[in-house]
Amino acid sequence: MTDRQSVPAAPETADVVILGAGPAGLVLGNLLHAAGVDCVVLERATRTQVQTRSRAGFLAANTVRILDRHGLAERLHRHGREHGVCEFRSEDGRFRLDYGALGRGERHTVYPQHALVTDLLAQYLDAGGRVRFGTEALAVHGADGPRPSVTVREADGRPGSWRAGYVAGCDGRHGAARRSLPPSTVRRHHHDHGVSWLGLLAEAPPSLDAVGYAVHDRGFAGHMARTPEVTRYYLQCERGSSPDTWSEDRIWDELALRLRAREYGPLRQGRIVHRAVVDLESDVLEPLRHGALFLAGDAAALISPAAAKGANLAVLEAELLARALIDDLRHGDAEGLARYSAQCLAHIWRAQDFSQWMVQLLHAAPGPAGGSAFHDSLRRSRLASLRASRSWQDWFAEHYVGL
Ligand code: RFL
């Protein structure tokens, strides 16, 4: 090859290459950079796309403690709101659980994920952290060897590569880290809950001062405050349905019906500014370490949004991975890296268990006829137990906010 254009550029280097600038990648980047570890974050999207992606909103008490521990929660405390009440509505009436006063007495902080990502990014960049936006990781190579590499497509379309001591796969469920795992050593446990939600963001103030869960024979409906001006709603919908088949009138009529607005108070309506259909699925990859490649966040395990655990697990795993990498790279202690996978999997399976429990609490069992009367009666009985039993309520509160 004599053409200079076709000679690939020499690989760039970092001790830790982090794939993905979501909550997992950015918490990890902040912690490593603060400890003086040479790292870089490679992110496929632009900075604007990353900072405007609307997703989670409910942060667990433990997530806030982790962010506090590392000085990453200043804006969250200023702009987020504590939240500790949920309300269930069904054919058997309604009841409220003051979960902030039950279980371990912990509350959520409501703070939109895109605001958290914006804060984490600003702090990382202000501290001198390196991020390459518009850089798509294509594959991780040689994770079993001493010096793995990542091939990338740069923002201008040219190929490139990075050499690293370690690679952190924080690039979500469709990322390059998952794609690069050796099929012979990874196990993927996958579960399709058989249920789909139309997720909506409405430019409207919250309609109740609680998270609202409505169980209805037309399907589940949910209400979650995001900010004083924006509210998230969910409507269970047919698998495969297009979000565009739902007119705004149909959305508000259906929400009012399922949330029983006639009995319990009207909904405060506003423009629907975002809509997407989410199929409720869960999966867990085992193990989370493959040589020098570590998985964290959605890349490690996908969890149905029914229990609002995904972003919280991402932050928890990022802190564990950061500690382990710092111990290894700064102090030569590889113990934490050896424990990382098992430690995270214990948290992940507990969260999966609770999320599965929530899915079953909120939906009729899926099936051709919309579920069976047997499952429906079980669901009603479960709701009745939660309404009546203090020990059920404590258990619920501990798992709902906890991680
Ligand atoms: P993210 O946030 O998906 O970030 C991954 C980043 O990687 C980039 N990327 C790549 N970069 C380079 N090369 C590649 N090949 C790449 N492929 C992908 C992407 O552009 C992106 O920037 O993963 P992370 O950091 O693991 O964080 C996970 C959370 O985002 C996710 O679990 C939560 O949003 C889940 N979730 C919720 N979690 C909560 O804890 N509380 C909630 O209230 C909550 N609500 C939700 C949710 C998820 C939802 N959806 C969209 C399923 C509500 C919804 C509707």
Short mmCIF file of C-alpha atoms and ligand atoms in Angstrom, two decimals:
data_model
loop_
_atom_site.label_atom_id
_atom_site.label_comp_id
_atom_site.label_asym_id
_atom_site.label_seq_id
_atom_site.Cartn_x
_atom_site.Cartn_y
_atom_site.Cartn_z
CA MET A 1 0.00 0.00 0.00
CA THR A 2 1.68 3.17 -1.13
CA ASP A 3 -1.28 5.53 -0.80
CA ARG A 4 -0.69 7.43 2.47
CA GLN A 5 -4.48 7.92 2.88
CA SER A 6 -5.02 4.19 3.30
CA VAL A 7 -2.41 3.75 6.04
CA PRO A 8 -4.39 3.43 9.27
CA ALA A 9 -3.57 6.02 11.94
CA ALA A 10 -1.56 4.74 14.92
CA PRO A 11 -3.82 3.72 17.79
CA GLU A 12 -4.51 6.27 20.51
CA THR A 13 -4.06 5.10 24.07
CA ALA A 14 -5.64 5.32 27.53
CA ASP A 15 -5.35 3.14 30.60
CA VAL A 16 -9.13 2.73 30.61
CA VAL A 17 -11.30 3.18 27.53
CA ILE A 18 -14.94 3.71 28.50
CA LEU A 19 -17.58 3.02 25.86
CA GLY A 20 -20.72 5.18 26.25
CA ALA A 21 -21.53 8.48 27.95
CA GLY A 22 -24.67 7.44 29.81
CA PRO A 23 -24.97 7.39 33.62
CA ALA A 24 -22.68 4.34 33.90
CA GLY A 25 -19.90 5.65 31.65
CA LEU A 26 -19.95 9.17 33.06
CA VAL A 27 -19.95 8.18 36.73
CA LEU A 28 -17.05 5.83 35.97
CA GLY A 29 -15.23 8.55 34.00
CA ASN A 30 -15.64 11.10 36.79
CA LEU A 31 -14.38 8.73 39.48
CA LEU A 32 -11.40 7.46 37.49
CA HIS A 33 -10.36 10.93 36.38
CA ALA A 34 -10.64 12.29 39.94
CA ALA A 35 -8.32 9.48 41.08
CA GLY A 36 -5.76 10.37 38.42
CA VAL A 37 -6.44 7.35 36.19
CA ASP A 38 -5.86 8.06 32.50
CA CYS A 39 -9.21 7.39 30.79
CA VAL A 40 -11.30 8.42 27.80
CA VAL A 41 -15.03 8.16 27.08
CA LEU A 42 -15.99 7.22 23.51
CA GLU A 43 -19.59 8.20 22.70
CA ARG A 44 -21.42 7.47 19.46
CA ALA A 45 -23.91 10.35 19.79
CA THR A 46 -23.36 14.11 19.85
CA ARG A 47 -23.23 16.01 23.13
CA THR A 48 -26.67 17.53 22.43
CA GLN A 49 -28.20 14.11 21.76
CA VAL A 50 -26.77 12.71 24.98
CA GLN A 51 -28.02 15.67 27.02
CA THR A 52 -31.57 15.59 25.67
CA ARG A 53 -32.34 11.85 25.80
CA SER A 54 -35.40 11.52 28.01
CA ARG A 55 -35.46 8.39 30.11
CA ALA A 56 -35.32 7.77 33.85
CA GLY A 57 -36.43 10.10 36.57
CA PHE A 58 -36.54 8.26 39.88
CA LEU A 59 -33.22 7.99 41.67
CA ALA A 60 -32.85 5.67 44.64
CA ALA A 61 -31.50 6.92 47.97
CA ASN A 62 -28.37 4.83 47.47
CA THR A 63 -27.75 6.42 44.06
CA VAL A 64 -27.87 9.88 45.64
CA ARG A 65 -25.49 8.71 48.40
CA ILE A 66 -23.01 7.49 45.77
CA LEU A 67 -23.22 10.75 43.83
CA ASP A 68 -22.84 12.71 47.09
CA ARG A 69 -19.81 10.70 48.10
CA HIS A 70 -18.01 11.88 44.98
CA GLY A 71 -19.28 15.46 44.89
CA LEU A 72 -21.50 14.79 41.86
CA ALA A 73 -24.92 15.69 43.28
CA GLU A 74 -24.82 19.44 43.80
CA ARG A 75 -27.32 20.39 41.06
CA LEU A 76 -29.43 17.34 41.79
CA HIS A 77 -29.94 18.58 45.35
CA ARG A 78 -30.73 22.07 44.09
CA HIS A 79 -33.23 21.07 41.39
CA GLY A 80 -34.40 17.53 42.27
CA ARG A 81 -37.35 16.86 44.55
CA GLU A 82 -37.68 14.20 47.19
CA HIS A 83 -40.58 11.85 46.69
CA GLY A 84 -42.03 9.19 48.95
CA VAL A 85 -45.66 8.36 48.14
CA CYS A 86 -47.33 6.11 45.61
CA GLU A 87 -50.99 5.48 44.96
CA PHE A 88 -52.58 2.34 43.54
CA ARG A 89 -55.95 2.49 41.77
CA SER A 90 -57.94 -0.53 40.70
CA GLU A 91 -61.44 -1.98 40.52
CA ASP A 92 -61.19 -2.40 44.30
CA GLY A 93 -60.68 1.31 45.02
CA ARG A 94 -57.49 3.22 45.72
CA PHE A 95 -54.88 3.32 48.45
CA ARG A 96 -51.71 5.26 49.10
CA LEU A 97 -48.42 4.01 50.48
CA ASP A 98 -46.20 6.54 52.20
CA TYR A 99 -43.20 4.40 51.29
CA GLY A 100 -40.77 7.06 52.51
CA ALA A 101 -41.99 6.28 56.04
CA LEU A 102 -41.99 2.50 55.58
CA GLY A 103 -39.21 -0.09 55.22
CA ARG A 104 -35.88 1.67 55.67
CA GLY A 105 -37.51 5.09 55.53
CA GLU A 106 -35.84 5.98 52.23
CA ARG A 107 -37.23 8.24 49.53
CA HIS A 108 -36.61 8.75 45.82
CA THR A 109 -35.18 11.91 44.34
CA VAL A 110 -37.01 12.90 41.18
CA TYR A 111 -34.45 14.29 38.75
CA PRO A 112 -34.57 13.67 34.99
CA GLN A 113 -31.83 11.39 33.68
CA HIS A 114 -30.85 13.85 30.94
CA ALA A 115 -30.23 16.51 33.63
CA LEU A 116 -28.05 14.06 35.57
CA VAL A 117 -26.12 13.18 32.42
CA THR A 118 -25.69 16.90 31.66
CA ASP A 119 -24.28 17.49 35.17
CA LEU A 120 -21.95 14.48 35.05
CA LEU A 121 -20.63 15.51 31.66
CA ALA A 122 -20.06 19.12 32.71
CA GLN A 123 -18.18 18.06 35.83
CA TYR A 124 -16.04 15.56 33.93
CA LEU A 125 -15.14 18.03 31.17
CA ASP A 126 -14.54 20.91 33.62
CA ALA A 127 -12.09 18.68 35.49
CA GLY A 128 -10.22 18.04 32.24
CA GLY A 129 -11.75 14.64 31.40
CA ARG A 130 -11.56 13.37 27.80
CA VAL A 131 -14.70 12.55 25.77
CA ARG A 132 -14.89 11.83 22.06
CA PHE A 133 -18.42 12.51 20.82
CA GLY A 134 -19.59 11.12 17.49
CA THR A 135 -17.16 8.23 17.89
CA GLU A 136 -18.78 4.84 17.51
CA ALA A 137 -17.03 1.84 19.00
CA LEU A 138 -17.20 -1.01 16.49
CA ALA A 139 -15.60 -3.87 18.40
CA VAL A 140 -13.37 -4.75 21.34
CA HIS A 141 -10.43 -6.98 20.37
CA GLY A 142 -7.99 -9.03 22.39
CA ALA A 143 -9.80 -8.66 25.73
CA ASP A 144 -8.10 -11.86 26.88
CA GLY A 145 -4.64 -10.50 26.15
CA PRO A 146 -2.47 -7.93 27.93
CA ARG A 147 -3.36 -4.95 25.72
CA PRO A 148 -6.92 -4.96 24.34
CA SER A 149 -8.00 -2.56 21.63
CA VAL A 150 -11.17 -0.93 20.42
CA THR A 151 -11.82 -0.19 16.78
CA VAL A 152 -13.95 2.89 16.15
CA ARG A 153 -15.58 4.98 13.45
CA GLU A 154 -14.58 8.59 14.08
CA ALA A 155 -17.01 11.53 13.82
CA ASP A 156 -15.75 12.23 10.28
CA GLY A 157 -16.33 8.61 9.23
CA ARG A 158 -12.66 7.56 9.27
CA PRO A 159 -11.65 4.35 11.03
CA GLY A 160 -9.59 4.62 14.18
CA SER A 161 -8.50 2.54 17.15
CA TRP A 162 -7.61 2.77 20.82
CA ARG A 163 -5.30 0.63 22.92
CA ALA A 164 -6.10 0.26 26.59
CA GLY A 165 -5.26 -1.58 29.76
CA TYR A 166 -8.95 -2.08 30.43
CA VAL A 167 -12.18 -1.49 28.49
CA ALA A 168 -15.42 -0.59 30.30
CA GLY A 169 -18.48 -1.49 28.24
CA CYS A 170 -21.06 1.12 29.34
CA ASP A 171 -22.63 1.40 25.89
CA GLY A 172 -26.06 -0.06 26.62
CA ARG A 173 -27.86 -3.09 25.31
CA HIS A 174 -27.04 -2.55 21.62
CA GLY A 175 -23.44 -1.49 22.14
CA ALA A 176 -20.13 -2.83 20.88
CA ALA A 177 -19.15 -4.36 24.24
CA ARG A 178 -22.00 -6.88 24.15
CA ARG A 179 -21.35 -7.64 20.50
CA SER A 180 -17.68 -8.38 21.22
CA LEU A 181 -18.27 -11.00 23.93
CA PRO A 182 -17.08 -14.51 23.12
CA PRO A 183 -20.32 -16.50 22.66
CA SER A 184 -18.75 -19.60 24.19
CA THR A 185 -18.14 -17.98 27.60
CA VAL A 186 -21.11 -15.65 28.06
CA ARG A 187 -24.59 -16.66 29.18
CA ARG A 188 -27.53 -14.39 28.45
CA HIS A 189 -30.62 -14.90 30.61
CA HIS A 190 -33.46 -13.23 28.76
CA HIS A 191 -37.07 -12.75 29.77
CA ASP A 192 -39.80 -11.08 27.73
CA HIS A 193 -42.56 -9.94 30.09
CA GLY A 194 -44.98 -10.01 27.13
CA VAL A 195 -46.19 -6.51 27.90
CA SER A 196 -45.61 -3.20 26.09
CA TRP A 197 -45.99 0.37 27.31
CA LEU A 198 -46.56 3.56 25.41
CA GLY A 199 -44.23 5.93 27.30
CA LEU A 200 -45.31 9.56 27.14
CA LEU A 201 -43.95 12.89 28.27
CA ALA A 202 -46.60 15.56 28.67
CA GLU A 203 -45.96 19.27 29.00
CA ALA A 204 -48.32 19.34 31.95
CA PRO A 205 -47.93 19.63 35.72
CA PRO A 206 -48.40 16.41 37.70
CA SER A 207 -52.01 15.45 38.32
CA LEU A 208 -51.41 13.85 41.70
CA ASP A 209 -48.84 14.26 44.43
CA ALA A 210 -47.82 10.62 44.18
CA VAL A 211 -46.61 8.07 41.69
CA GLY A 212 -49.87 6.69 40.30
CA TYR A 213 -50.26 3.03 39.32
CA ALA A 214 -53.63 2.16 37.80
CA VAL A 215 -54.62 -1.42 37.19
CA HIS A 216 -57.54 -1.60 34.78
CA ASP A 217 -59.08 -4.28 32.59
CA ARG A 218 -58.14 -2.12 29.59
CA GLY A 219 -54.52 -2.30 30.73
CA PHE A 220 -52.07 -0.58 33.07
CA ALA A 221 -51.67 3.21 33.27
CA GLY A 222 -48.96 5.06 35.19
CA HIS A 223 -48.34 8.63 36.31
CA MET A 224 -44.92 9.91 37.40
CA ALA A 225 -43.96 13.49 38.10
CA ARG A 226 -40.76 14.64 36.35
CA THR A 227 -40.66 18.40 36.97
CA PRO A 228 -43.37 20.91 37.97
CA GLU A 229 -44.00 21.42 34.22
CA VAL A 230 -43.50 17.90 32.81
CA THR A 231 -45.17 14.61 33.71
CA ARG A 232 -44.43 11.09 32.50
CA TYR A 233 -47.38 8.83 31.74
CA TYR A 234 -47.45 5.22 30.64
CA LEU A 235 -50.25 3.31 28.90
CA GLN A 236 -50.05 -0.42 28.39
CA CYS A 237 -50.55 -1.01 24.68
CA GLU A 238 -50.67 -3.81 22.15
CA ARG A 239 -47.29 -5.36 21.33
CA GLY A 240 -46.12 -3.98 17.98
CA SER A 241 -48.41 -0.95 18.01
CA SER A 242 -47.03 2.28 16.58
CA PRO A 243 -46.93 5.31 18.90
CA ASP A 244 -48.33 7.43 16.06
CA THR A 245 -51.65 5.57 16.03
CA TRP A 246 -52.41 7.30 19.35
CA SER A 247 -53.90 10.76 18.84
CA GLU A 248 -53.54 13.19 21.74
CA ASP A 249 -57.32 12.96 22.40
CA ARG A 250 -57.16 9.17 22.50
CA ILE A 251 -54.20 9.29 24.89
CA TRP A 252 -55.91 11.64 27.36
CA ASP A 253 -59.24 9.75 27.14
CA GLU A 254 -57.51 6.45 27.81
CA LEU A 255 -55.40 7.85 30.68
CA ALA A 256 -58.50 9.38 32.27
CA LEU A 257 -60.40 6.12 31.98
CA ARG A 258 -57.67 3.86 33.37
CA LEU A 259 -56.62 6.30 36.11
CA ARG A 260 -60.32 6.63 36.98
CA ALA A 261 -60.19 10.41 36.76
CA ARG A 262 -63.98 10.69 37.10
CA GLU A 263 -63.81 9.20 40.61
CA TYR A 264 -60.46 10.50 41.82
CA GLY A 265 -59.93 13.84 40.12
CA PRO A 266 -59.21 15.14 36.61
CA LEU A 267 -55.86 14.94 34.84
CA ARG A 268 -54.02 18.16 34.05
CA GLN A 269 -53.54 17.93 30.33
CA GLY A 270 -50.85 19.37 28.08
CA ARG A 271 -49.05 18.78 24.81
CA ILE A 272 -47.49 15.33 24.40
CA VAL A 273 -43.86 16.15 23.64
CA HIS A 274 -42.41 12.65 23.48
CA ARG A 275 -43.82 9.20 22.86
CA ALA A 276 -42.24 5.79 22.38
CA VAL A 277 -43.33 2.18 22.74
CA VAL A 278 -41.23 0.09 25.13
CA ASP A 279 -41.47 -3.70 25.21
CA LEU A 280 -40.92 -4.82 28.79
CA GLU A 281 -37.91 -7.11 28.65
CA SER A 282 -35.18 -8.11 31.06
CA ASP A 283 -31.87 -9.79 30.55
CA VAL A 284 -28.72 -10.49 32.51
CA LEU A 285 -25.31 -11.35 31.07
CA GLU A 286 -23.05 -13.63 33.06
CA PRO A 287 -20.23 -13.07 33.81
CA LEU A 288 -19.70 -9.30 33.60
CA ARG A 289 -15.96 -9.64 33.11
CA HIS A 290 -14.20 -11.09 30.07
CA GLY A 291 -10.48 -10.63 30.60
CA ALA A 292 -9.87 -6.90 30.43
CA LEU A 293 -13.43 -6.08 29.31
CA PHE A 294 -15.98 -5.20 32.02
CA LEU A 295 -19.71 -4.55 31.51
CA ALA A 296 -21.74 -2.01 33.49
CA GLY A 297 -25.24 -0.51 33.29
CA ASP A 298 -27.62 -1.63 30.54
CA ALA A 299 -24.72 -3.38 28.81
CA ALA A 300 -24.54 -5.71 31.82
CA ALA A 301 -28.25 -6.20 32.39
CA LEU A 302 -31.41 -4.79 30.97
CA ILE A 303 -34.24 -4.35 33.43
CA SER A 304 -37.86 -3.58 32.64
CA PRO A 305 -38.74 0.02 33.57
CA ALA A 306 -41.58 -1.23 35.83
CA ALA A 307 -39.49 -0.73 38.96
CA ALA A 308 -37.25 2.17 37.84
CA LYS A 309 -33.98 0.38 38.59
CA GLY A 310 -31.87 0.66 35.41
CA ALA A 311 -30.14 4.00 35.95
CA ASN A 312 -29.71 3.21 39.64
CA LEU A 313 -27.96 -0.07 38.91
CA ALA A 314 -25.79 1.73 36.34
CA VAL A 315 -24.53 4.19 38.98
CA LEU A 316 -23.96 1.48 41.59
CA GLU A 317 -21.98 -0.71 39.17
CA ALA A 318 -19.95 2.26 37.92
CA GLU A 319 -18.83 3.02 41.48
CA LEU A 320 -17.88 -0.63 42.12
CA LEU A 321 -15.95 -0.79 38.85
CA ALA A 322 -14.20 2.52 39.49
CA ARG A 323 -13.05 1.39 42.93
CA ALA A 324 -11.78 -1.90 41.55
CA LEU A 325 -9.93 -0.27 38.63
CA ILE A 326 -8.37 2.36 40.90
CA ASP A 327 -7.22 -0.33 43.35
CA ASP A 328 -5.64 -2.25 40.51
CA LEU A 329 -4.10 0.60 38.53
CA ARG A 330 -2.97 2.76 41.46
CA HIS A 331 -2.23 0.17 44.13
CA GLY A 332 -1.67 -3.07 42.23
CA ASP A 333 -4.55 -4.76 44.05
CA ALA A 334 -6.65 -6.82 41.58
CA GLU A 335 -8.99 -8.26 44.22
CA GLY A 336 -11.86 -5.86 43.42
CA LEU A 337 -11.70 -6.65 39.72
CA ALA A 338 -11.90 -10.36 40.49
CA ARG A 339 -14.99 -9.78 42.67
CA TYR A 340 -16.72 -7.25 40.39
CA SER A 341 -18.92 -9.59 38.38
CA ALA A 342 -20.30 -11.59 41.31
CA GLN A 343 -20.83 -8.46 43.39
CA CYS A 344 -22.86 -6.74 40.66
CA LEU A 345 -24.83 -9.84 39.75
CA ALA A 346 -26.11 -10.13 43.33
CA HIS A 347 -27.56 -6.59 43.08
CA ILE A 348 -28.84 -7.15 39.55
CA TRP A 349 -30.79 -10.32 40.40
CA ARG A 350 -32.42 -8.69 43.43
CA ALA A 351 -33.52 -5.79 41.25
CA GLN A 352 -34.74 -8.19 38.54
CA ASP A 353 -36.78 -10.07 41.12
CA PHE A 354 -38.52 -6.93 42.33
CA SER A 355 -39.09 -5.66 38.82
CA GLN A 356 -40.71 -8.99 37.88
CA TRP A 357 -42.92 -8.72 40.97
CA MET A 358 -44.01 -5.22 39.92
CA VAL A 359 -44.79 -6.34 36.37
CA GLN A 360 -47.05 -9.06 37.78
CA LEU A 361 -48.69 -6.64 40.21
CA LEU A 362 -49.56 -4.13 37.50
CA HIS A 363 -50.66 -6.27 34.55
CA ALA A 364 -52.99 -9.08 33.74
CA ALA A 365 -50.94 -12.07 32.60
CA PRO A 366 -50.29 -11.73 28.87
CA GLY A 367 -52.07 -14.14 26.59
CA PRO A 368 -54.31 -14.30 23.57
CA ALA A 369 -57.39 -13.42 25.59
CA GLY A 370 -55.62 -10.74 27.65
CA GLY A 371 -54.66 -13.12 30.44
CA SER A 372 -56.49 -15.65 32.52
CA ALA A 373 -59.04 -15.15 35.27
CA PHE A 374 -56.75 -17.15 37.57
CA HIS A 375 -53.83 -14.74 37.11
CA ASP A 376 -56.11 -11.77 37.37
CA SER A 377 -57.43 -12.97 40.71
CA LEU A 378 -53.88 -13.52 41.95
CA ARG A 379 -53.02 -9.97 40.95
CA ARG A 380 -56.04 -8.60 42.83
CA SER A 381 -55.16 -10.62 45.88
CA ARG A 382 -51.55 -9.35 45.77
CA LEU A 383 -52.78 -5.77 45.65
CA ALA A 384 -55.14 -6.47 48.56
CA SER A 385 -52.25 -7.86 50.63
CA LEU A 386 -50.17 -4.78 49.88
CA ARG A 387 -53.06 -2.61 50.95
CA ALA A 388 -53.68 -4.44 54.21
CA SER A 389 -50.41 -5.83 55.49
CA ARG A 390 -47.77 -3.66 57.18
CA SER A 391 -45.08 -6.27 56.64
CA TRP A 392 -45.86 -6.39 52.91
CA GLN A 393 -45.68 -2.60 52.84
CA ASP A 394 -42.28 -2.55 54.56
CA TRP A 395 -40.99 -5.16 52.13
CA PHE A 396 -42.35 -3.17 49.20
CA ALA A 397 -40.81 0.10 50.41
CA GLU A 398 -37.41 -1.48 51.00
CA HIS A 399 -37.25 -2.94 47.51
CA TYR A 400 -39.00 -0.09 45.70
CA VAL A 401 -36.46 2.56 46.77
CA GLY A 402 -33.60 0.29 47.70
CA LEU A 403 -30.74 -1.24 45.81
P1 RFL B 1 -27.34 4.43 28.42
O1 RFL B 1 -27.99 5.53 29.18
O2 RFL B 1 -28.13 3.74 27.36
O3 RFL B 1 -26.01 5.02 27.78
C1 RFL B 1 -25.27 4.27 26.85
C2 RFL B 1 -24.50 5.26 25.98
O4 RFL B 1 -23.69 4.51 25.08
C3 RFL B 1 -23.76 5.10 23.79
N1 RFL B 1 -23.44 4.06 22.80
C4 RFL B 1 -22.24 3.98 22.19
N2 RFL B 1 -21.15 4.76 22.27
C5 RFL B 1 -20.07 4.40 21.53
N3 RFL B 1 -20.05 3.31 20.70
C6 RFL B 1 -21.15 2.50 20.60
N4 RFL B 1 -21.14 1.43 19.81
C7 RFL B 1 -22.30 2.82 21.37
N5 RFL B 1 -23.52 2.26 21.51
C8 RFL B 1 -24.19 3.02 22.39
C9 RFL B 1 -25.19 5.61 23.70
O5 RFL B 1 -25.32 6.64 22.72
C10 RFL B 1 -25.42 6.12 25.13
O6 RFL B 1 -25.06 7.47 25.26
O7 RFL B 1 -26.77 3.28 29.37
P2 RFL B 1 -26.33 3.27 30.92
O8 RFL B 1 -25.29 4.32 31.16
O9 RFL B 1 -26.03 1.88 31.21
O10 RFL B 1 -27.62 3.76 31.75
C11 RFL B 1 -28.77 2.94 31.81
C12 RFL B 1 -30.02 3.81 31.91
O11 RFL B 1 -30.01 4.75 30.85
C13 RFL B 1 -31.31 2.98 31.88
O12 RFL B 1 -31.14 1.81 32.63
C14 RFL B 1 -32.51 3.76 32.47
O13 RFL B 1 -32.86 4.83 31.64
C15 RFL B 1 -33.70 2.83 32.68
N6 RFL B 1 -34.91 3.57 33.11
C16 RFL B 1 -35.04 3.99 34.41
N7 RFL B 1 -34.08 3.71 35.32
C17 RFL B 1 -34.18 4.18 36.60
O14 RFL B 1 -33.28 3.90 37.42
N8 RFL B 1 -35.24 4.95 37.01
C18 RFL B 1 -36.26 5.28 36.15
O15 RFL B 1 -37.18 6.01 36.53
C19 RFL B 1 -36.19 4.77 34.79
N9 RFL B 1 -37.15 5.05 33.89
C20 RFL B 1 -35.91 3.88 32.17
C21 RFL B 1 -37.03 4.62 32.59
C22 RFL B 1 -35.80 3.45 30.84
C23 RFL B 1 -36.81 3.75 29.94
N10 RFL B 1 -36.69 3.29 28.60
C24 RFL B 1 -36.25 4.18 27.58
C25 RFL B 1 -36.64 1.91 28.40
C26 RFL B 1 -38.04 4.93 31.69
C27 RFL B 1 -37.95 4.48 30.36
C28 RFL B 1 -39.05 4.81 29.39
#
